Coordinates of C-alpha atoms in Angstrom, one line a residue:
M1 CA -7.3 -18.0 -16.7
R2 CA -4.5 -16.8 -19.2
K3 CA -2.7 -13.7 -18.0
N4 CA -2.1 -10.7 -20.7
T5 CA -5.3 -12.4 -22.8
I6 CA -8.4 -10.9 -24.0
D7 CA -11.5 -12.6 -25.4
I8 CA -13.6 -10.3 -27.9
I9 CA -16.9 -11.7 -28.4
T10 CA -19.0 -10.1 -31.1
L11 CA -22.7 -10.1 -31.4
G12 CA -24.8 -8.5 -34.2
C13 CA -23.9 -7.3 -37.7
S14 CA -20.6 -7.0 -39.9
K15 CA -20.3 -3.4 -38.8
N16 CA -19.8 -4.6 -35.4
L17 CA -17.4 -7.2 -36.6
V18 CA -15.0 -4.0 -38.0
D19 CA -15.2 -2.4 -35.1
S20 CA -14.1 -5.6 -33.2
E21 CA -11.2 -6.4 -35.6
R22 CA -9.8 -2.8 -35.0
L23 CA -10.1 -3.0 -31.3
I24 CA -8.1 -6.5 -31.5
R25 CA -5.4 -5.1 -33.8
Q26 CA -4.9 -2.2 -31.2
L27 CA -4.9 -4.6 -28.3
E28 CA -2.4 -6.6 -30.2
L29 CA -0.1 -3.5 -30.8
N30 CA -0.4 -3.1 -27.1
G31 CA 1.3 -6.6 -26.3
Y32 CA -1.9 -8.5 -25.7
H33 CA -2.7 -12.0 -27.1
V34 CA -6.4 -11.5 -28.2
T35 CA -8.9 -14.3 -29.2
H36 CA -12.4 -13.9 -31.2
D37 CA -15.6 -15.6 -30.4
S38 CA -14.2 -18.2 -28.1
D39 CA -16.5 -21.0 -27.0
N40 CA -14.8 -21.0 -23.9
P41 CA -13.2 -17.7 -23.1
Q42 CA -10.1 -18.0 -20.7
G43 CA -8.4 -14.7 -21.1
E44 CA -8.2 -12.4 -17.7
I45 CA -10.7 -9.9 -19.7
V46 CA -13.6 -10.6 -22.0
V47 CA -15.1 -7.6 -24.2
V48 CA -18.6 -8.0 -25.6
N49 CA -19.6 -5.9 -28.5
T50 CA -23.3 -6.1 -28.3
C51 CA -26.1 -5.8 -30.9
G52 CA -29.4 -3.6 -29.7
F53 CA -31.1 -3.7 -33.0
I54 CA -34.0 -5.7 -32.3
A55 CA -35.7 -7.7 -29.2
D56 CA -33.8 -11.1 -30.1
A57 CA -30.4 -9.3 -30.5
Q58 CA -30.8 -7.3 -27.3
E59 CA -31.8 -10.5 -25.5
E60 CA -28.7 -12.2 -26.9
S61 CA -26.5 -9.8 -25.7
V62 CA -27.9 -9.4 -22.3
N63 CA -27.4 -13.2 -21.6
M64 CA -23.9 -13.0 -23.2
I65 CA -23.4 -10.4 -20.5
L66 CA -24.9 -12.3 -17.6
E67 CA -23.3 -15.6 -18.5
L68 CA -19.8 -14.0 -18.5
C69 CA -20.5 -11.8 -15.0
Q70 CA -21.3 -15.5 -13.9
A71 CA -18.0 -16.6 -14.9
K72 CA -16.4 -13.6 -13.5
E73 CA -18.0 -14.1 -9.7
E74 CA -16.4 -17.9 -10.1
G75 CA -13.2 -16.8 -10.6
R76 CA -12.8 -17.7 -14.6
V77 CA -12.7 -14.4 -15.6
K78 CA -11.1 -11.1 -13.9
K79 CA -12.9 -8.3 -16.1
V80 CA -15.9 -8.2 -18.2
Y81 CA -16.2 -5.0 -20.5
V82 CA -19.0 -3.8 -22.8
M83 CA -19.3 -2.0 -25.8
G84 CA -21.5 -1.6 -28.9
C85 CA -25.0 -0.7 -29.7
L86 CA -26.9 -2.2 -26.9
S87 CA -24.6 -0.2 -24.6
Q88 CA -24.9 2.7 -26.4
R89 CA -28.9 2.6 -26.4
F90 CA -29.0 1.4 -22.5
M91 CA -26.1 2.2 -20.6
K92 CA -27.5 3.8 -17.8
E93 CA -30.2 1.0 -17.3
L94 CA -27.4 -1.9 -17.9
G95 CA -25.2 -0.2 -15.4
H96 CA -27.9 -0.4 -12.9
E97 CA -29.1 -4.0 -13.8
I98 CA -25.7 -5.3 -14.3
P99 CA -22.8 -3.9 -11.8
Q100 CA -20.8 -6.8 -12.1
V101 CA -19.5 -5.1 -15.5
D102 CA -16.4 -3.2 -15.1
K103 CA -17.4 -0.8 -17.4
F104 CA -19.7 -0.5 -20.2
Y105 CA -18.8 1.8 -23.3
G106 CA -20.8 3.0 -26.6
K107 CA -20.5 2.4 -30.2
F108 CA -18.1 5.2 -30.5
D109 CA -15.9 5.4 -27.3
W110 CA -14.6 1.9 -27.5
T111 CA -11.3 3.4 -27.9
D112 CA -11.3 4.5 -24.4
L113 CA -11.0 0.9 -23.5
L114 CA -7.0 1.2 -24.4
G115 CA -6.6 4.1 -21.7
D116 CA -8.5 2.5 -19.1
L117 CA -6.1 -0.4 -19.5
G118 CA -3.2 1.7 -19.5
K119 CA -2.6 1.6 -22.9
V120 CA -2.4 3.9 -26.2
Y121 CA -4.5 3.8 -29.0
Q122 CA -2.3 4.1 -31.9
H123 CA -3.8 6.4 -34.3
E124 CA -1.0 6.3 -37.1
R125 CA -2.2 2.5 -37.5
Q126 CA -5.8 2.9 -37.6
Y127 CA -6.4 1.3 -40.9
E128 CA -4.8 -2.0 -39.5
R129 CA -7.3 -4.6 -38.5
S130 CA -6.9 -8.3 -37.2
L131 CA -9.5 -9.9 -39.6
T132 CA -11.5 -12.3 -38.3
T133 CA -13.1 -13.3 -42.0
P134 CA -10.7 -15.6 -43.9
K135 CA -7.4 -13.3 -45.2
H136 CA -8.9 -12.9 -48.5
Y137 CA -12.2 -10.8 -47.8
A138 CA -12.8 -8.1 -45.5
Y139 CA -16.0 -6.1 -44.5
L140 CA -15.6 -2.1 -45.5
K141 CA -17.5 0.3 -43.4
I142 CA -17.9 3.5 -45.4
S143 CA -20.1 5.3 -43.0
E144 CA -21.9 5.3 -39.8
G145 CA -25.7 6.5 -38.8
C146 CA -28.5 6.9 -40.5
D147 CA -30.9 9.8 -41.3
R148 CA -33.6 7.7 -42.9
H149 CA -35.7 7.5 -39.6
C150 CA -38.0 4.5 -40.5
A151 CA -40.7 4.0 -38.2
Y152 CA -40.0 0.7 -36.9
C153 CA -35.8 1.2 -36.6
A154 CA -33.9 2.0 -33.5
I155 CA -30.7 2.6 -35.4
P156 CA -31.0 6.4 -35.8
L157 CA -31.4 6.5 -31.7
I158 CA -28.1 4.4 -31.5
T159 CA -25.9 5.7 -34.1
G160 CA -27.3 9.0 -34.4
R161 CA -27.1 10.9 -38.0
H162 CA -25.3 9.7 -41.0
Q163 CA -21.7 10.6 -41.1
S164 CA -19.5 9.3 -44.3
R165 CA -16.0 8.6 -44.3
S166 CA -14.1 10.8 -47.0
I167 CA -13.0 8.7 -50.2
E168 CA -9.7 8.9 -49.7
D169 CA -9.8 7.6 -46.3
I170 CA -11.8 4.8 -47.3
V171 CA -9.4 4.3 -50.1
A172 CA -6.4 4.3 -48.1
E173 CA -7.8 1.6 -45.9
V174 CA -8.6 -0.6 -49.1
E175 CA -4.8 0.0 -50.3
H176 CA -3.8 -1.2 -46.9
L177 CA -5.9 -4.1 -47.1
V178 CA -4.9 -5.2 -50.2
R179 CA -1.3 -5.1 -49.3
E180 CA -2.4 -7.2 -46.7
G181 CA -3.9 -10.0 -48.9
V182 CA -7.5 -9.2 -49.3
K183 CA -8.9 -9.7 -52.3
E184 CA -12.9 -9.1 -51.9
F185 CA -14.7 -6.4 -50.2
Q186 CA -18.1 -6.2 -48.7
L187 CA -19.3 -2.5 -48.5
I188 CA -21.3 -1.9 -45.8
A189 CA -23.2 0.9 -44.1
Q190 CA -26.6 1.5 -42.3
E191 CA -27.6 3.2 -45.5
L192 CA -25.2 2.3 -48.4
T193 CA -26.9 4.7 -51.1
Y194 CA -26.7 8.0 -48.9
Y195 CA -22.9 8.4 -49.1
G196 CA -21.4 11.2 -49.2
L197 CA -24.7 13.7 -49.0
D198 CA -23.3 15.2 -45.9
L199 CA -19.4 15.5 -46.7
Y200 CA -19.9 16.7 -50.4
G201 CA -23.5 17.5 -50.6
E202 CA -24.7 14.8 -53.5
Q203 CA -24.7 11.2 -53.2
K204 CA -21.2 9.8 -54.0
I205 CA -21.6 6.1 -53.7
A206 CA -21.0 5.6 -57.2
E207 CA -17.7 7.6 -57.5
L208 CA -16.4 5.7 -54.3
V209 CA -17.3 2.2 -55.9
E210 CA -15.5 3.5 -59.0
R211 CA -12.3 4.6 -57.0
I212 CA -12.1 1.2 -55.0
S213 CA -12.4 -0.8 -58.2
E214 CA -9.4 0.9 -59.7
V215 CA -7.1 0.0 -56.8
K216 CA -4.6 -2.6 -58.2
G217 CA -5.4 -6.3 -56.3
V218 CA -9.0 -5.5 -55.8
K219 CA -10.9 -8.5 -57.7
W220 CA -14.4 -8.4 -56.1
I221 CA -16.7 -5.3 -54.9
R222 CA -19.7 -6.3 -53.3
L223 CA -22.4 -3.8 -52.1
H224 CA -24.9 -4.1 -49.1
Y225 CA -27.8 -2.4 -47.6
A226 CA -29.0 0.3 -50.3
Y227 CA -32.1 2.2 -49.6
P228 CA -34.7 2.3 -52.5
M229 CA -35.9 6.1 -52.1
N230 CA -33.9 8.5 -54.4
F231 CA -31.8 5.6 -55.5
P232 CA -28.5 6.7 -57.3
W233 CA -28.8 5.2 -60.8
E234 CA -25.3 6.1 -61.9
L235 CA -24.2 3.3 -59.5
L236 CA -25.8 1.1 -62.1
K237 CA -23.4 1.9 -64.8
V238 CA -20.2 1.3 -62.6
I239 CA -21.9 -2.0 -61.3
R240 CA -22.4 -3.0 -65.0
E241 CA -19.1 -1.6 -66.4
K242 CA -16.6 -2.4 -63.9
K243 CA -15.6 -6.0 -64.1
N244 CA -14.9 -6.3 -60.4
V245 CA -17.8 -4.9 -59.1
C246 CA -20.0 -7.9 -58.6
K247 CA -23.3 -8.0 -60.3
Y248 CA -24.8 -8.0 -56.7
L249 CA -27.1 -5.5 -54.7
D250 CA -28.5 -6.0 -51.3
I251 CA -31.5 -3.7 -51.0
A252 CA -34.1 -3.7 -48.1
L253 CA -37.2 -2.9 -49.3
Q254 CA -39.1 -4.0 -46.4
H255 CA -42.7 -4.2 -47.9
I256 CA -44.7 -3.6 -51.1
S257 CA -48.0 -2.5 -49.9
T258 CA -48.0 1.4 -50.3
K259 CA -50.3 1.7 -47.1
V260 CA -47.6 -0.5 -44.9
L261 CA -44.8 1.5 -46.8
A262 CA -46.5 4.9 -45.7
N263 CA -46.8 3.5 -41.8
M264 CA -43.1 2.4 -42.0
Q265 CA -42.0 6.2 -43.3
R266 CA -40.3 4.6 -46.0
H267 CA -41.2 7.4 -48.3
V268 CA -41.9 4.8 -51.4
N269 CA -44.9 3.3 -52.7
K270 CA -45.9 0.1 -54.4
E271 CA -45.4 1.5 -58.0
E272 CA -42.4 3.0 -57.4
T273 CA -40.8 -0.2 -55.9
Y274 CA -41.7 -2.5 -58.8
E275 CA -40.3 0.2 -61.5
L276 CA -37.1 0.4 -59.2
I277 CA -36.7 -3.4 -59.2
E278 CA -37.3 -3.5 -63.4
R279 CA -35.2 -0.8 -64.2
I280 CA -32.1 -2.5 -62.0
R281 CA -32.5 -5.5 -63.8
K282 CA -32.9 -3.6 -67.3
E283 CA -29.4 -1.6 -66.7
V284 CA -27.3 -4.6 -65.0
P285 CA -28.5 -7.7 -67.0
G286 CA -28.1 -10.9 -64.7
I287 CA -27.7 -8.9 -61.7
A288 CA -28.3 -11.1 -58.4
L289 CA -30.8 -8.7 -55.9
R290 CA -31.0 -9.6 -52.3
T291 CA -33.6 -8.1 -50.0
T292 CA -35.0 -8.0 -46.7
L293 CA -38.7 -7.9 -46.0
M294 CA -41.0 -7.2 -42.7
V295 CA -44.1 -8.9 -41.7
G296 CA -46.6 -8.3 -39.0
F297 CA -46.0 -4.1 -39.0
P298 CA -49.1 -2.1 -37.8
G299 CA -51.5 -1.8 -41.0
E300 CA -50.6 -5.3 -42.3
G301 CA -53.5 -7.3 -42.6
E302 CA -54.5 -10.3 -44.8
A303 CA -54.9 -8.0 -48.0
E304 CA -51.5 -6.3 -47.6
F305 CA -49.6 -9.6 -46.8
D306 CA -51.0 -11.1 -50.0
E307 CA -49.7 -7.9 -51.9
L308 CA -46.5 -8.8 -50.2
K309 CA -46.5 -12.6 -51.3
E310 CA -47.4 -11.7 -55.0
F311 CA -44.4 -9.5 -54.9
V312 CA -42.2 -11.9 -53.9
R313 CA -43.6 -14.0 -56.6
W314 CA -43.0 -11.3 -59.0
A315 CA -39.8 -10.5 -58.1
K316 CA -38.0 -13.7 -57.8
F317 CA -35.1 -12.6 -55.6
D318 CA -31.9 -14.5 -56.1
R319 CA -31.6 -13.9 -51.9
M320 CA -34.3 -12.8 -49.4
G321 CA -34.7 -12.5 -45.6
A322 CA -37.3 -11.7 -43.6
F323 CA -38.2 -11.0 -40.1
A324 CA -41.3 -10.2 -37.7
Y325 CA -42.1 -6.7 -36.6
S326 CA -41.0 -6.3 -33.0
E327 CA -42.0 -3.1 -31.2
E328 CA -38.8 -1.1 -30.2
E329 CA -38.8 1.6 -27.2
G330 CA -38.6 5.3 -28.6
T331 CA -39.1 4.8 -32.3
P332 CA -42.1 6.5 -34.2
A333 CA -44.3 2.9 -34.3
Q334 CA -43.7 2.4 -30.8
K335 CA -45.2 6.0 -30.2
K336 CA -47.6 6.0 -32.8
Y337 CA -49.3 2.4 -33.7
E338 CA -50.7 -0.3 -31.6
D339 CA -48.8 -3.8 -32.1
E340 CA -51.8 -5.0 -33.5
V341 CA -50.7 -8.2 -34.9
S342 CA -50.3 -11.1 -33.0
D343 CA -47.2 -12.9 -32.5
E344 CA -48.6 -16.2 -33.7
I345 CA -49.9 -14.6 -37.0
K346 CA -46.7 -12.8 -37.2
Q347 CA -44.9 -16.2 -37.4
Q348 CA -47.3 -17.9 -39.2
R349 CA -46.8 -15.1 -42.0
L350 CA -42.9 -15.5 -41.6
S351 CA -42.9 -19.2 -42.1
E352 CA -45.1 -18.8 -45.5
L353 CA -43.1 -16.1 -46.6
M354 CA -40.0 -18.1 -46.3
E355 CA -41.5 -21.2 -47.7
L356 CA -42.5 -19.2 -50.5
Q357 CA -38.8 -18.1 -51.0
Q358 CA -37.3 -21.5 -50.9
G359 CA -39.3 -22.6 -53.8
I360 CA -37.9 -19.4 -55.8
S361 CA -34.4 -19.7 -54.5
A362 CA -34.6 -23.6 -55.7
E363 CA -35.8 -22.3 -59.0
V364 CA -33.0 -19.6 -59.2
Q365 CA -30.2 -22.1 -58.3
A366 CA -31.6 -24.9 -60.9
Q367 CA -31.1 -22.2 -63.6
K368 CA -27.2 -22.4 -63.1
V369 CA -27.0 -26.0 -63.8
G370 CA -24.7 -26.5 -66.7
K371 CA -23.0 -23.0 -66.3
I372 CA -19.5 -22.5 -65.7
L373 CA -19.0 -19.9 -63.0
K374 CA -16.0 -18.2 -61.4
V375 CA -15.8 -19.2 -57.7
I376 CA -13.7 -18.2 -55.0
I377 CA -12.9 -20.8 -52.3
D378 CA -13.3 -19.8 -48.5
R379 CA -12.5 -23.2 -46.8
K380 CA -12.4 -27.1 -46.8
E381 CA -15.0 -28.5 -44.9
G382 CA -15.4 -32.5 -44.8
E383 CA -15.2 -33.8 -48.1
Y384 CA -15.7 -30.7 -49.9
Y385 CA -14.3 -27.4 -50.8
V386 CA -16.6 -24.4 -50.2
G387 CA -16.6 -21.3 -52.3
R388 CA -19.1 -18.8 -53.6
T389 CA -19.7 -16.9 -56.8
E390 CA -20.0 -13.2 -57.3
Y391 CA -23.7 -13.7 -56.5
D392 CA -22.8 -14.7 -52.8
S393 CA -22.0 -12.7 -50.1
P394 CA -20.4 -14.3 -47.3
E395 CA -22.5 -16.0 -44.1
V396 CA -25.5 -15.0 -45.5
D397 CA -25.8 -16.5 -49.2
P398 CA -25.6 -19.8 -50.7
E399 CA -22.2 -21.7 -51.2
V400 CA -20.9 -23.8 -53.6
L401 CA -19.2 -27.3 -53.0
I402 CA -16.5 -28.7 -55.0
P403 CA -15.5 -32.2 -54.2
V404 CA -12.1 -32.7 -52.7
S405 CA -11.5 -35.4 -55.0
N406 CA -11.3 -32.7 -57.9
G407 CA -8.0 -32.0 -56.5
A408 CA -6.3 -29.5 -54.3
L409 CA -7.7 -26.3 -54.2
R410 CA -6.3 -23.1 -52.5
R411 CA -8.2 -21.0 -50.2
G412 CA -8.6 -17.4 -51.2
C413 CA -8.0 -18.5 -55.1
F414 CA -10.5 -18.4 -57.9
Y415 CA -11.6 -21.3 -60.1
D416 CA -13.9 -21.9 -63.2
V417 CA -16.3 -24.0 -61.6
E418 CA -18.9 -26.0 -63.7
I419 CA -22.2 -26.3 -61.8
V420 CA -23.6 -29.8 -62.0
D421 CA -26.3 -29.9 -59.3
S422 CA -28.2 -27.7 -57.3
D423 CA -30.8 -28.1 -54.1
D424 CA -33.0 -25.2 -52.5
F425 CA -29.8 -22.7 -51.7
D426 CA -26.6 -24.0 -52.4
L427 CA -24.7 -25.3 -55.7
Y428 CA -22.2 -28.5 -56.5
G429 CA -19.4 -28.2 -59.0
R430 CA -16.6 -29.6 -60.4
I431 CA -13.4 -27.8 -61.8
H432 CA -13.8 -26.8 -65.3
I433 CA -10.6 -27.6 -67.3

């Protein structure tokens, strides 16, 4: 056990990661040595930042907490603290079931941990984060909460109503991170396109992205988690015209059947979704679209699933993720619908959908062979440098592999790369001279 050392373990999404990075920096400012996602936590204190979105994520979080409590009982860890979405949602139940945890914090009161350790949260250094990502890119959280209330989603129960940060506050953080060497920003929120409605009375995501793009030193901006209803069309002009705004949009569509979308309380239908995709691609030629789809939601029969497959074939998404519906306690769907699709059928449909997308992805990637693309280098791995194009977000999207025999490349630098080969997901390239 290492004295004055704290291990932070982050589970779940990149929004949680931002909170962990802020906590790590505040602990460091107070004299602690902090590690992140250690395979073998050896500090006196371990803090678990939990996810509570779906059943699998909840189970992973609980298992991690139990594992660390066992380490505490064996004397390998002195204290265990828990924060994040799971404890925000089930704090009372967790406290009763796992009393070995020294204290539970929610998603928004984690700053109290500093006080409980006898330390001070330094507000004047709130923009400082100890990045857990490579130093050239960072996630930028522009809001918290969600006002959409989709039937299947527990996020509003966890995070509450949408709360936008001010444009000035976000730009100040970007300027600070640029001074620290960050070149690429992944804009994240529970719902990106709602940004500004609560604070300014209108959607301000286009203005925000434009303001960030004007900060000297910002090389790439990438947008995650847009919503299809009331899409802010002015955003497309910014994506099209600003050179440092990547031609990339992550927009979760969930389904295409009007019947299923209505059951999901998505407030959009099949025809509107097709029109949305067509208009985005028309206004921003070459844009890469990433989406997330759900199978097995109540009301999805074979006909509705066939609709979904046909939509995927038509849309040819550059990137697509999918997951099977799981009933979440307290959500409108759990109260209103019976979880009528069996787990076996859900998994069959999920496998079928992802197999379909695998073929589409291979086709999309093959079309890039012979092209020269701008690539940022993330790391060296074995005999390859590993990088990404503007069409690829870290962790979730395909990568570009460049043989080290091409010469020495620097992490965080951009290179023109000729794509010479592809597989179902990744690209292979060589430096273009």
